[in-house]
Coordinates of C-alpha atoms and ligand atoms in Angstrom, one line a residue:
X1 CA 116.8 85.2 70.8
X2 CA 116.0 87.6 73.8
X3 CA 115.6 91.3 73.2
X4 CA 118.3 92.2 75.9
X5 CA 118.4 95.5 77.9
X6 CA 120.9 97.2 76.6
X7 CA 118.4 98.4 73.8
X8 CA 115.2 96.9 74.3
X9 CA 111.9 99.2 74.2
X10 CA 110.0 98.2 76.9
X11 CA 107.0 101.4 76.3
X12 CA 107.1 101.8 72.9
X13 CA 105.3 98.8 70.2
X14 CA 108.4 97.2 68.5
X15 CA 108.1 93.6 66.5
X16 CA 108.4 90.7 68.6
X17 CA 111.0 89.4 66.4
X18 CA 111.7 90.5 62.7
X19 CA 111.8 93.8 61.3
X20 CA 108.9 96.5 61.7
X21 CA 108.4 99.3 59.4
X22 CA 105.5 101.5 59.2
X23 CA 102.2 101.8 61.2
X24 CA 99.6 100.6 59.1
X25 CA 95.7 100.8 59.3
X26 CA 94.8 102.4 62.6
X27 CA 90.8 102.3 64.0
X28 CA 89.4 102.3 66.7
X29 CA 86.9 99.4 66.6
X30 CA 84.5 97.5 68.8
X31 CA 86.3 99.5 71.8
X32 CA 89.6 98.9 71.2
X33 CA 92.2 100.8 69.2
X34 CA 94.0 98.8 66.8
X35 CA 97.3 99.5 65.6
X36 CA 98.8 97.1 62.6
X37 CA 102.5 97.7 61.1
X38 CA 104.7 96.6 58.5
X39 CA 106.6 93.4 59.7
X40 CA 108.4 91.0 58.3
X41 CA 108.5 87.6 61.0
X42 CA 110.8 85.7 59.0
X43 CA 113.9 87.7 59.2
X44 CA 115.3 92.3 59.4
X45 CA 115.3 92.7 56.0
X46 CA 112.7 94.0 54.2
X47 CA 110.6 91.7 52.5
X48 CA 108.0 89.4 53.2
X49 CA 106.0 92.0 54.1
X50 CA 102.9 91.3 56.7
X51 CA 100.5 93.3 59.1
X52 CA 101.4 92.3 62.6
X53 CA 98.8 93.5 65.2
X54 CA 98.2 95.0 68.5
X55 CA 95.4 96.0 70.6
X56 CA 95.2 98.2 73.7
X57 CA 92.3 99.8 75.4
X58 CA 94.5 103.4 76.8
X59 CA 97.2 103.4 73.9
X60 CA 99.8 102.8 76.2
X61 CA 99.4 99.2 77.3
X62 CA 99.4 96.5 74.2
X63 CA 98.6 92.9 73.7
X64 CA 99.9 91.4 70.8
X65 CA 97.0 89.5 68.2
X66 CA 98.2 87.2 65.9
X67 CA 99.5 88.5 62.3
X68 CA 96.5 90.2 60.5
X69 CA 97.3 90.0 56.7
X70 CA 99.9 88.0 54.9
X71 CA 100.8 87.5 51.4
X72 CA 98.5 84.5 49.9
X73 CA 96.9 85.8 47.1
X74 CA 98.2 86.6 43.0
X75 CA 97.5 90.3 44.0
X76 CA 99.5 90.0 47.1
X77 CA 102.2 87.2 46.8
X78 CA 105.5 89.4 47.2
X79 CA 104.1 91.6 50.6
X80 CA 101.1 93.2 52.4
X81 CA 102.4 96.6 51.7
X82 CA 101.2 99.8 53.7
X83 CA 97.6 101.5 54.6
X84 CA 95.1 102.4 56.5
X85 CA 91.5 101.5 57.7
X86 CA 87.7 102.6 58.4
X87 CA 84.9 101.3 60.5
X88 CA 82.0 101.0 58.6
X89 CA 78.9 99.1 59.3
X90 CA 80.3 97.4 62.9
X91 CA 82.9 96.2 60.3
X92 CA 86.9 97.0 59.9
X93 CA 87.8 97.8 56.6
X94 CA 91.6 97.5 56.0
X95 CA 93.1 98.9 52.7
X96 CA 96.4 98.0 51.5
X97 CA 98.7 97.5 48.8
X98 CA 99.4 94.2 47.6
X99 CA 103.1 93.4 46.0
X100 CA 103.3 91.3 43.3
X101 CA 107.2 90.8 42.1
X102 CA 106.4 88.7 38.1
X103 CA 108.6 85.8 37.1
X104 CA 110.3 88.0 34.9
X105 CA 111.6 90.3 37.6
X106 CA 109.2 93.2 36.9
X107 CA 107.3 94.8 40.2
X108 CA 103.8 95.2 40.2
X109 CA 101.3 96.7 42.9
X110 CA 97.7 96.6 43.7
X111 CA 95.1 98.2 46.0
X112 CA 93.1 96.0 48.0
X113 CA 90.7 95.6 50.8
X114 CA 90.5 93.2 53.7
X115 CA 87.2 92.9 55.7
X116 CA 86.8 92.0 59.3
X117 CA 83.9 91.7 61.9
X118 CA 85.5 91.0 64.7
X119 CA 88.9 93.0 64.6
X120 CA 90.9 89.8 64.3
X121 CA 90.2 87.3 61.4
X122 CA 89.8 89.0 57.8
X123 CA 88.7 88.5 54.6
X124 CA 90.2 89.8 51.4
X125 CA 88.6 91.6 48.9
X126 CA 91.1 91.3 46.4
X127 CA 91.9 94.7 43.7
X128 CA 89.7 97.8 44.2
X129 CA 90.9 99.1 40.8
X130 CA 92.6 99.1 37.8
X131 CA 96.4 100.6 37.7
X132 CA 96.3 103.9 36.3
X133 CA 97.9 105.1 33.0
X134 CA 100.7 107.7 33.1
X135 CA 102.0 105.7 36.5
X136 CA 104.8 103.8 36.8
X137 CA 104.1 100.6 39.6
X138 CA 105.1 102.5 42.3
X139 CA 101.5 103.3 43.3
X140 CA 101.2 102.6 47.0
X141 CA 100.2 103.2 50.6
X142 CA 96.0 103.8 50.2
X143 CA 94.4 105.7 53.4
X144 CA 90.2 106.0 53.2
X145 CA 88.5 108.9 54.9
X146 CA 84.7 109.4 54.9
X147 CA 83.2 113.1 53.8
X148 CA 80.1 114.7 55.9
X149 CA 77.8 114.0 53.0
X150 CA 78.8 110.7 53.1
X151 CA 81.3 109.9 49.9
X152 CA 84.4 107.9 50.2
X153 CA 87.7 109.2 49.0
X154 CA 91.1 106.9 48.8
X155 CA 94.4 108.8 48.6
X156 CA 97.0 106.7 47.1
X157 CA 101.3 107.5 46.5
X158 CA 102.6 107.8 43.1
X159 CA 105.4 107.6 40.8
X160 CA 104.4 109.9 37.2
X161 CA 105.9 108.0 34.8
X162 CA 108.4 111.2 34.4
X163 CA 109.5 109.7 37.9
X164 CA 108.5 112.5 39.7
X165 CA 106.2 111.9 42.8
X166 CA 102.5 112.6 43.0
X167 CA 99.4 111.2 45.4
X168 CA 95.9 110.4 43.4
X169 CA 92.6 110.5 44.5
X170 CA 89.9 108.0 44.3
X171 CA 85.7 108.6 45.1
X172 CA 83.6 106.2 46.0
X173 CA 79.6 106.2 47.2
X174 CA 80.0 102.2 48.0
X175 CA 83.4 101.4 48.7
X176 CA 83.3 99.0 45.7
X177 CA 83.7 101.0 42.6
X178 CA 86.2 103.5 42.7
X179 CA 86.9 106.5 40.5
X180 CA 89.9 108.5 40.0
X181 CA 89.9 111.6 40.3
X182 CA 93.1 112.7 39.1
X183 CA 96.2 114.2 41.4
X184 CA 95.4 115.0 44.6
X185 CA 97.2 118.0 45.0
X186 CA 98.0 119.9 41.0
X187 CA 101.3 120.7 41.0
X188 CA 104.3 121.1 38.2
X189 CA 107.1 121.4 40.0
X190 CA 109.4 118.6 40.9
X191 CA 109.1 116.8 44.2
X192 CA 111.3 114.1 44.9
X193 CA 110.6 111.0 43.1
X194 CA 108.1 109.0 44.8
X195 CA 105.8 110.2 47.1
X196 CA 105.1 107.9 49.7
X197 CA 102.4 107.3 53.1
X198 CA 100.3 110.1 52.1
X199 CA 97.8 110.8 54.6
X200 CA 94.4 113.9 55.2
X201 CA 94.2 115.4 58.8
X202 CA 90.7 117.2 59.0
X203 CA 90.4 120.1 61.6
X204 CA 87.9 122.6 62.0
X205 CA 90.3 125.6 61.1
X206 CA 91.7 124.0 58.0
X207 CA 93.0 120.1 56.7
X208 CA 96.6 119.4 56.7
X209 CA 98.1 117.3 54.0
X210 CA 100.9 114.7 55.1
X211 CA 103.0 112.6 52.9
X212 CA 106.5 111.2 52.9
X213 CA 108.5 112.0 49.8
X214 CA 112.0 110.9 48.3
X215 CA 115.0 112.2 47.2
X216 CA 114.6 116.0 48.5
X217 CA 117.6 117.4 48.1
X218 CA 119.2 118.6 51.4
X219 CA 118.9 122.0 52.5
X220 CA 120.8 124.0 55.0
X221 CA 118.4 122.5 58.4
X222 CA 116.3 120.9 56.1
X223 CA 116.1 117.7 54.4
X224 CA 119.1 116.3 56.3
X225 CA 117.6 112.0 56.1
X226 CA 117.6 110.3 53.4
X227 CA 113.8 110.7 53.1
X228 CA 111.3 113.0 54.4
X229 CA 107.7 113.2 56.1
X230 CA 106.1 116.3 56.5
X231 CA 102.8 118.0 55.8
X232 CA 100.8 121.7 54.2
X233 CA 97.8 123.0 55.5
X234 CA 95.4 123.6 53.0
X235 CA 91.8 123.1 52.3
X236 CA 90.0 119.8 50.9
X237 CA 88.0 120.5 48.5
X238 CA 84.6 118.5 47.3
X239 CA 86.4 118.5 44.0
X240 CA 89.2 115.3 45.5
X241 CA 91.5 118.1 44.9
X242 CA 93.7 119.7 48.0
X243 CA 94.5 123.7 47.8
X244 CA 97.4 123.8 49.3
X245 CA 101.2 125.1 48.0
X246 CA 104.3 122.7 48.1
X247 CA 107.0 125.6 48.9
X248 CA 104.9 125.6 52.5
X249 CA 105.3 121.6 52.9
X250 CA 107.7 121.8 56.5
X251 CA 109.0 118.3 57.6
X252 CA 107.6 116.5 61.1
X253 CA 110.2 115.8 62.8
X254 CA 112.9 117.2 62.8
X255 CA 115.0 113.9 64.6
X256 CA 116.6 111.4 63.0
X257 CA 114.4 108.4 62.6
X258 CA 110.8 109.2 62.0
X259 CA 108.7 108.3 58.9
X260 CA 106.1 106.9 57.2
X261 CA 103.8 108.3 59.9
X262 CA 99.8 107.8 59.7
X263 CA 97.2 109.4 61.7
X264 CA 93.3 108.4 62.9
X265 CA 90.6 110.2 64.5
X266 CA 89.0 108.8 67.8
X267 CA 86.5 111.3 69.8
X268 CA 87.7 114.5 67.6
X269 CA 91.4 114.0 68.7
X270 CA 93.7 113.6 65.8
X271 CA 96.4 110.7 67.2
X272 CA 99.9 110.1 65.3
X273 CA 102.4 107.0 65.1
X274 CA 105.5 107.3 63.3
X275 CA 108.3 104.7 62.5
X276 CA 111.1 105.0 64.1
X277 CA 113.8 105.0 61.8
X278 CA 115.0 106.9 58.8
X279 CA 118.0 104.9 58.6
X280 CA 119.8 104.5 55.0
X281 CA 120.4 100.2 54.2
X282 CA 123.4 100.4 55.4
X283 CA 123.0 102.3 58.7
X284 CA 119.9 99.8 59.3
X285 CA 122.1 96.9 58.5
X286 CA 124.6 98.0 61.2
X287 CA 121.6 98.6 63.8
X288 CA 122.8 96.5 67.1
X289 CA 119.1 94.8 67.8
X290 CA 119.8 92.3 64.3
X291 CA 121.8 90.3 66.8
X292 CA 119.1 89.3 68.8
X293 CA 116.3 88.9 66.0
X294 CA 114.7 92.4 66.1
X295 CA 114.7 95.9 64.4
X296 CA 112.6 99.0 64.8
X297 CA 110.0 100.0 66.8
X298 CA 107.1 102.4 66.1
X299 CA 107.0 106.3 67.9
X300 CA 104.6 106.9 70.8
X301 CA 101.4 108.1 69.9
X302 CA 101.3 112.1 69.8
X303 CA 98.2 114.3 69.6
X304 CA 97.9 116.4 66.4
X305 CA 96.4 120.1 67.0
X306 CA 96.4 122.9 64.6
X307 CA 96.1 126.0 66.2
X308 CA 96.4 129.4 64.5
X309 CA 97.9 127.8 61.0
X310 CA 100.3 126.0 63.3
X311 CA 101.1 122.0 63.9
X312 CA 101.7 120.7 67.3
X313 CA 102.8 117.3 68.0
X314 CA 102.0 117.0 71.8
X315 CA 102.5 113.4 73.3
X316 CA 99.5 111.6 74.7
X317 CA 98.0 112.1 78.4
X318 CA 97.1 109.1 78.2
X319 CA 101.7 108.2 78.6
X320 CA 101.3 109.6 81.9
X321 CA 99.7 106.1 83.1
X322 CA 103.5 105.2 81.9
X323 CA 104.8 107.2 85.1
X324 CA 105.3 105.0 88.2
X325 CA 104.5 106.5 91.6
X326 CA 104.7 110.5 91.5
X327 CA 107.6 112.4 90.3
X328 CA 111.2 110.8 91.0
X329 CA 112.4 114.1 91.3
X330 CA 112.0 117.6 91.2
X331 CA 114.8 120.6 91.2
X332 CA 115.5 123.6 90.3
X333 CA 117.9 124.4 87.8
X334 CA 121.2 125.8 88.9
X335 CA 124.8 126.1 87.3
X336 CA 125.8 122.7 86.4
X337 CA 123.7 119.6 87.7
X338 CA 123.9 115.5 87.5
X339 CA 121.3 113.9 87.8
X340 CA 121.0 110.1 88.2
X341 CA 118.1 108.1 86.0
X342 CA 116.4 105.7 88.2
X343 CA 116.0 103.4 85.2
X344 CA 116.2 103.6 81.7
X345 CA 112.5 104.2 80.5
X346 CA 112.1 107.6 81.8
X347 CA 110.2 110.8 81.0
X348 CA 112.3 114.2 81.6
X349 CA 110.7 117.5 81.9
X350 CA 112.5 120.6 81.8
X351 CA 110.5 124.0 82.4
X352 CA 112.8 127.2 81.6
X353 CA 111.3 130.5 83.1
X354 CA 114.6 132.6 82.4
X355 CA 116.4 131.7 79.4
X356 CA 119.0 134.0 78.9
X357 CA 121.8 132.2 77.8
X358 CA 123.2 128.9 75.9
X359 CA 122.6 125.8 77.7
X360 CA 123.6 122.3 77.3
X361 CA 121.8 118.8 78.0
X362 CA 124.0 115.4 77.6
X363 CA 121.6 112.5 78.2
X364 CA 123.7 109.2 79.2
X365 CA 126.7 110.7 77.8
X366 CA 125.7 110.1 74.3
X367 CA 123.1 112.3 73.4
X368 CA 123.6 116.0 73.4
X369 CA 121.1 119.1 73.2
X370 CA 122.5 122.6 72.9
X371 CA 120.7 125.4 73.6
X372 CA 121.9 128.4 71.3
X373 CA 120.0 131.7 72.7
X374 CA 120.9 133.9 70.1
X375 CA 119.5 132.0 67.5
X376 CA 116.8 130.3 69.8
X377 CA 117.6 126.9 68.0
X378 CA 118.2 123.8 69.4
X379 CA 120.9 121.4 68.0
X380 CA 121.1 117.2 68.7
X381 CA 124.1 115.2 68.8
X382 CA 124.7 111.4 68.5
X383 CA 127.2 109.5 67.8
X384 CA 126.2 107.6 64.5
X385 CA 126.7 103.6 65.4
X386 CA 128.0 103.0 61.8
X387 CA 130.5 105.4 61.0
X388 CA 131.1 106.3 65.0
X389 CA 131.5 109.6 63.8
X390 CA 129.1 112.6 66.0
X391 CA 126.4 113.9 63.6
X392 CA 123.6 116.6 64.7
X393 CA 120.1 117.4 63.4
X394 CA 119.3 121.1 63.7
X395 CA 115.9 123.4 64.3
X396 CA 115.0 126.9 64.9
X397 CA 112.1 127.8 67.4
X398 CA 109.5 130.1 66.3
X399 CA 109.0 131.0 69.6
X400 CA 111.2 131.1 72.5
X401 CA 112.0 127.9 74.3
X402 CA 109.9 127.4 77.4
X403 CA 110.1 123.3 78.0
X404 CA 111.5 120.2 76.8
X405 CA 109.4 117.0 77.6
X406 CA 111.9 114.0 76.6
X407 CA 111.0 110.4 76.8
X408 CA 113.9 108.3 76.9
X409 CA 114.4 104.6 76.1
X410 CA 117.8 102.5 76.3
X411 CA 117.9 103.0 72.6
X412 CA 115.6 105.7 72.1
X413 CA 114.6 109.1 72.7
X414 CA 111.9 111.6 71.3
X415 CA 112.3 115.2 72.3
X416 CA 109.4 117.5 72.2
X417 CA 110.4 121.2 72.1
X418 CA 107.6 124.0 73.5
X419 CA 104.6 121.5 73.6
X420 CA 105.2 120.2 70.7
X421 CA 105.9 123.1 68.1
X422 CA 109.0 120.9 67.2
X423 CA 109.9 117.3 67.8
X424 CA 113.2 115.5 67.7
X425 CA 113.0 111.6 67.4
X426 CA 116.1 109.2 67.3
X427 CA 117.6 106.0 67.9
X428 CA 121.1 105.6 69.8
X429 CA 122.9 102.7 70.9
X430 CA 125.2 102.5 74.0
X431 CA 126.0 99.1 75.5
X432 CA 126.7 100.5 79.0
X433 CA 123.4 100.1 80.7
X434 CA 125.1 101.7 83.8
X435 CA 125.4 104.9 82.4
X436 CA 122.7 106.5 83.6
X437 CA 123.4 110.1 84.0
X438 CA 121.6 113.3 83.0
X439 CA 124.1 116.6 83.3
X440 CA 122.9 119.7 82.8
X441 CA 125.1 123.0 82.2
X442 CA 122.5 125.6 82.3
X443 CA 124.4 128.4 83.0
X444 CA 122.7 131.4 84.5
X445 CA 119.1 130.0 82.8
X446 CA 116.3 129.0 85.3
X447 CA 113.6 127.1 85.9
X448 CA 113.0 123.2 86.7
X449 CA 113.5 119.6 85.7
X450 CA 111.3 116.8 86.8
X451 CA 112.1 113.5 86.2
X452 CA 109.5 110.4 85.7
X453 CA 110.4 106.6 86.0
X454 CA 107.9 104.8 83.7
X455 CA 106.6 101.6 83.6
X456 CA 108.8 98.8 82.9
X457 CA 106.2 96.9 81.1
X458 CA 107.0 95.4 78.1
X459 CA 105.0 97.3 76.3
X460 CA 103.7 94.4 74.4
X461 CA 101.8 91.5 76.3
X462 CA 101.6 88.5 74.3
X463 CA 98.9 86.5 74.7
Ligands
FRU501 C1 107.4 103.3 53.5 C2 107.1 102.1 52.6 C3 105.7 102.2 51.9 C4 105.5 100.7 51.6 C5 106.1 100.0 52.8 C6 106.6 98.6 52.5 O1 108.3 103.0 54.5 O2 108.1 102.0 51.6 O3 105.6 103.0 50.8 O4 104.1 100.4 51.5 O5 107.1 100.9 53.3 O6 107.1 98.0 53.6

């Protein structure tokens, strides 16, 4: 079945057919950058869990490889679940967790390795360890990282066996034997129930802790998906243990569909993918793409900074190779406007020198973003494609708003608030490809909106 264009993502990586999930084991090898994700070929539900695989010399243009890992093995046979990877020795390491679902019904998971030299064709390793006592077999979701004086560490998600959720901490001088080294981050207090994805950003300043965890309770602005990413700053220590506090942990994204994000380091730049969605099953069930033999897609890649204690999400410059012959057009803002979109994979730019007053975005008549200037927050409005009821997703600048850079898809849109000090991602579905409009009610505000047509291209090339 064809991916048709009423909701297609033609610049972002989504599954060629099947359902995607996660972004999985991210490198840069043999100079390419590889990016593998959670797919299951045979149908949009999840199981059968694989890595699919693409390459792409800028990050912006991919060709598809054929599927990486897939269940084979005892340690594996019910899914290749998430991870992440290393280069080590001209070689790609992948880590992952392999599923295992008994005869008698009962779920088991293992951590394993996969070896590659040439980015393509890999070998597995089998288990790295033993399943650890005073875990229940939700233990999932390894990333590997490297330390100056040359030690391996492996964080891995956890479920206590209280049910509460945790990450643990592996060391390693070989990559072969592994030895745990407790919780990652010492904490008492209840957390959701599982963490989940957990990742280590290192910057010069300070490292940043980033996991996914479930069952947060809601709260006010906060917490409003069913599950959460978000991250701490802290401090790594040569113990395995991170210093950081959980009342600081501050989610992401602050959209509807983002999680399970991982990050990698290429040339001192810390690069992000999410995956799109943070759908509950029945919502994801309802999702118009299962028609046509496809769900989900992955975020575009953002750059990670911490500056001053603060995380900015700022979207590659690399996505301005996206852009197809200069700017489409440029205004300045006044009263109301309309403004036509040449296309529907566009990048929106919005520069505010005087912001005085409430304003008001509606993108294709469906999506909305309000402006409220006593607060300085910024509210976002769908219409959810399950209930059809309107549903918003709420922040609060620290700083006053200056630009909005929004990249928007036929079914997509990610909106990046003040160079990234907030981001909004979220999936929509409209069937009217025609409606292409862009109104702006800015009031008395000033400043300028530029609007980008990007590149048409499929993102994915197969080969
Ligand atoms: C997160 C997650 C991971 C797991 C994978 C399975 O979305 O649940 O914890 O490894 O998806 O597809």
């Amino acid at each position: 079945m064809n991916k048709s264009d009423a909701y297609h993502l033609k610049y972002h990586i989504t599954p060629p057919y099947g359902l995607l999930n996660d972004p999985n084991g991210l490198a840069f090898f043999k100079h390419q950058y590889h990016v593998f994700y959670q797919w299951n070929p045979k149908g949009t539900e999840h199981r059968n869990k694989c890595w699919g695989h693409v390459v792409s010399s800028d990050l912006v243009h991919w060709q598809r490889k054929s599927v990486a890992l897939e269940p084979s093995e005892w340690y594996d046979k019910d899914g290749i679940y998430s991870g992440g990877a290393i280069v080590h020795q001209e070689k790609l390491y992948l880590f992952y967790t392999g599923n295992v679902i008994r005869d008698d019904g009962v779920k088991e998971s293992y951590q394993c390795a996969a070896i590659s030299e040439d980015g393509e064709h890999f070998q597995k390793m089998g288990p790295l360890f033993e399943h650890p006592k005073g875990y229940t077999r939700h233990v999932r979701d390894p990333k590997v990282w490297r330390d100056r004086n040359g030690s391996w560490w492996l964080i891995v998600g956890a479920q206590r066996e209280d049910l509460t959720g945790d990450t643990l901490i592996y060391k390693s001088t070989d990559l072969s034997v592994w030895e745990c080294q407790g919780s990652f981050l010492e904490h008492d207090r209840e957390f959701g129930y599982m963490w989940e994805c957990p990742d280590l950003l290192h910057f010069a300043e300070n490292d940043i802790f980033v996991f996914s965890p479930q069952g947060l309770p809601e709260a006010g602005e906060y917490y409003r998906n069913p599950n959460q990413s978000g991250y701490m700053v802290g401090k790594f220590m040569n113990t395995g243990k991170f210093i950081g506090n959980l009342a600081h942990f501050k989610e992401l994204d602050r959209g509807f569909d983002f999680y399970a994000p991982q990050s990698f380091k290429v040339n001192d730049r810390t690069i992000m993918f999410g995956w799109m969605s943070g759908m509950n099953e029945e919502a994801e069930r309802a999702v118009p793409t299962i028609q046509e033999g496809w769900i989900h897609a992955l975020t575009l890649p953002r750059e990670i900074v911490l500056s001053n204690g603060v995380l900015y999400q700022k979207p590659l410059p690399e996505l301005q190779l996206l852009r197809l012959e200069g700017v489409h057009s440029q205004k300045d803002i006044h009263k109301n406007g309309v403004w036509l979109l040449p296309s529907l994979q566009v990048e929106c730019i919005v520069h505010l020198s005087k912001l005085t007053e409430n304003f008001k975005m509606i993108i294709r008549n469906a999506v909305e973003i309000n402006y409220d200037s006593a607060e300085n927050s910024i509210t976002v409005w769908r219409t959810n494609w399950l209930t059809n009821q309107r549903e918003y997703r709420k922040a609060t600048l620290a700083n006053q708003l200056a630009d909005m850079q929004i990249f928007i898809e036929s079914s997509s849109l990610e909106i990046f608030l003040n160079e990234g000090e907030e981001v909004f991602t979220l999936r929509y579905f409209l069937e009217d490809t025609e409606q292409r409009t862009v109104v702006l009610e800015a009031g008395d505000n000033e400043g300028k909106i530029e609007i980008y047509q990007l590149q048409e291209c499929d993102v994915i090339i197969n080969p």
